[in-house]
Amino acid sequence: MDKKKRLLKVSSAFVNNQKIPPIRIQGKWLNVLGFSIRCRVEIEENQGELRIKILKSEE
């Protein structure tokens, strides 16, 4: 599968009177990549990057 890039904008939200940066990711393309409804994911954070990985059911 070819790698595709998608451009999103980090928006702003208020939680407990504090402004925080949320990112919303949605689309049919997530299902194509294996991100089904209710699947569990792991997010690995590094400076300037997030990596999202589907967890197998036993993880």
XYZ file of N, CA and C in Angstrom:
177
model
N 0.838 -1.180 0.000
C 0.000 0.000 0.000
C 0.885 1.245 0.000
N 0.591 2.187 -0.861
C 1.346 3.432 -0.909
C 1.096 4.250 0.350
N 2.145 4.893 0.832
C 1.981 5.784 1.981
C 1.326 7.063 1.517
N 0.329 7.506 2.263
C -0.351 8.754 1.938
C -0.144 9.712 3.088
N -0.070 10.981 2.773
C 0.037 12.013 3.792
C -1.296 12.734 3.874
N -1.718 13.032 5.076
C -2.955 13.776 5.305
C -2.613 14.968 6.166
N -3.107 16.125 5.766
C -2.839 17.344 6.508
C -4.013 17.666 7.420
N -3.735 17.836 8.686
C -4.737 18.174 9.687
C -4.266 19.424 10.411
N -5.186 20.080 11.065
C -4.832 21.247 11.859
C -5.100 20.937 13.323
N -4.135 21.259 14.174
C -4.335 21.120 15.608
C -5.233 22.270 16.035
N -6.345 21.929 16.646
C -7.299 22.966 17.049
C -7.078 23.319 18.515
N -8.069 23.890 19.143
C -7.951 24.198 20.572
C -9.252 23.829 21.268
N -9.123 23.423 22.514
C -10.275 23.074 23.341
C -9.969 23.523 24.763
N -11.018 23.670 25.546
C -10.837 24.041 26.941
C -11.224 22.872 27.832
N -10.338 22.514 28.743
C -10.585 21.484 29.737
C -10.169 22.069 31.081
N -11.097 22.075 32.012
C -10.828 22.663 33.333
C -10.266 24.081 33.219
N -10.890 24.859 32.354
C -10.491 26.255 32.127
C -9.066 26.408 31.612
N -8.526 25.359 31.007
C -7.206 25.412 30.399
C -7.325 25.097 28.925
N -6.611 25.847 28.103
C -6.602 25.615 26.666
C -5.650 24.455 26.368
N -6.145 23.438 25.645
C -5.320 22.284 25.276
C -5.401 22.057 23.769
N -4.396 21.392 23.169
C -4.374 21.144 21.733
C -4.884 19.747 21.344
N -6.141 19.616 20.889
C -6.620 18.307 20.433
C -6.369 18.091 18.934
N -6.252 16.830 18.558
C -6.176 16.438 17.145
C -7.273 15.400 16.932
N -8.154 15.635 15.970
C -9.226 14.681 15.669
C -8.890 13.981 14.349
N -8.868 12.661 14.408
C -8.566 11.858 13.221
C -9.776 10.980 12.948
N -10.348 11.109 11.762
C -11.508 10.293 11.412
C -11.559 10.096 9.911
N -12.216 9.038 9.484
C -12.407 8.797 8.060
C -12.471 7.317 7.736
N -13.076 7.017 6.608
C -13.195 5.630 6.158
C -11.822 5.013 5.929
N -10.852 5.837 5.609
C -9.505 5.356 5.344
C -8.902 4.678 6.577
N -9.333 5.053 7.796
C -8.833 4.391 9.001
C -9.259 2.927 9.024
N -10.493 2.665 8.631
C -10.993 1.294 8.565
C -10.196 0.477 7.548
N -9.881 1.071 6.428
C -9.085 0.395 5.392
C -7.713 -0.004 5.950
N -7.180 0.825 6.848
C -5.865 0.554 7.439
C -5.933 -0.395 8.635
N -7.153 -0.847 8.997
C -7.296 -1.801 10.082
C -7.755 -1.202 11.401
N -7.982 0.094 11.449
C -8.453 0.752 12.664
C -9.973 0.644 12.724
N -10.448 -0.489 13.253
C -11.885 -0.711 13.314
C -12.459 -0.085 14.587
N -13.765 0.082 14.602
C -14.445 0.654 15.760
C -14.164 -0.213 16.982
N -13.812 0.418 18.070
C -13.531 -0.195 19.370
C -12.192 -0.914 19.450
N -11.371 -0.877 18.403
C -10.051 -1.490 18.531
C -9.220 -0.620 19.486
N -8.251 -1.232 20.114
C -7.383 -0.502 21.039
C -6.099 -0.117 20.313
N -5.599 1.068 20.624
C -4.382 1.556 19.985
C -3.371 1.983 21.039
N -2.138 2.000 20.625
C -1.036 2.500 21.441
C -0.488 3.730 20.726
N -0.233 4.783 21.466
C 0.348 5.985 20.878
C 1.728 6.183 21.474
N 2.741 6.142 20.606
C 4.120 6.364 21.026
C 4.458 7.818 20.726
N 4.980 8.512 21.714
C 5.277 9.922 21.519
C 6.782 10.180 21.478
N 7.188 10.960 20.538
C 8.546 11.473 20.410
C 8.411 12.947 20.065
N 9.430 13.717 20.322
C 9.371 15.153 20.035
C 9.012 15.373 18.566
N 7.883 16.042 18.327
C 7.474 16.372 16.967
C 6.791 15.246 16.205
N 6.527 14.118 16.868
C 5.893 13.020 16.141
C 5.080 12.132 17.072
N 3.994 11.583 16.538
C 3.178 10.589 17.222
C 3.072 9.376 16.308
N 3.205 8.185 16.879
C 3.045 6.961 16.107
C 1.883 6.183 16.722
N 0.876 5.874 15.918
C -0.320 5.185 16.398
C -0.304 3.760 15.864
N -0.412 2.797 16.761
C -0.327 1.384 16.384
C -1.513 0.629 16.968
N -2.125 -0.251 16.170
C -3.226 -1.090 16.623
C -2.658 -2.168 17.541
N -3.312 -2.364 18.691
C -2.914 -3.430 19.594
C -3.675 -4.696 19.272
N -2.991 -5.814 19.344
C -3.677 -7.101 19.171
C -4.541 -7.319 20.406
N -5.568 -8.123 20.285
C -6.554 -8.301 21.364
C -5.934 -8.772 22.676
N -4.824 -9.522 22.639
C -4.234 -10.009 23.878
C -3.286 -8.995 24.530
N -2.981 -7.887 23.857
C -2.085 -6.873 24.428
C -2.806 -5.979 25.384
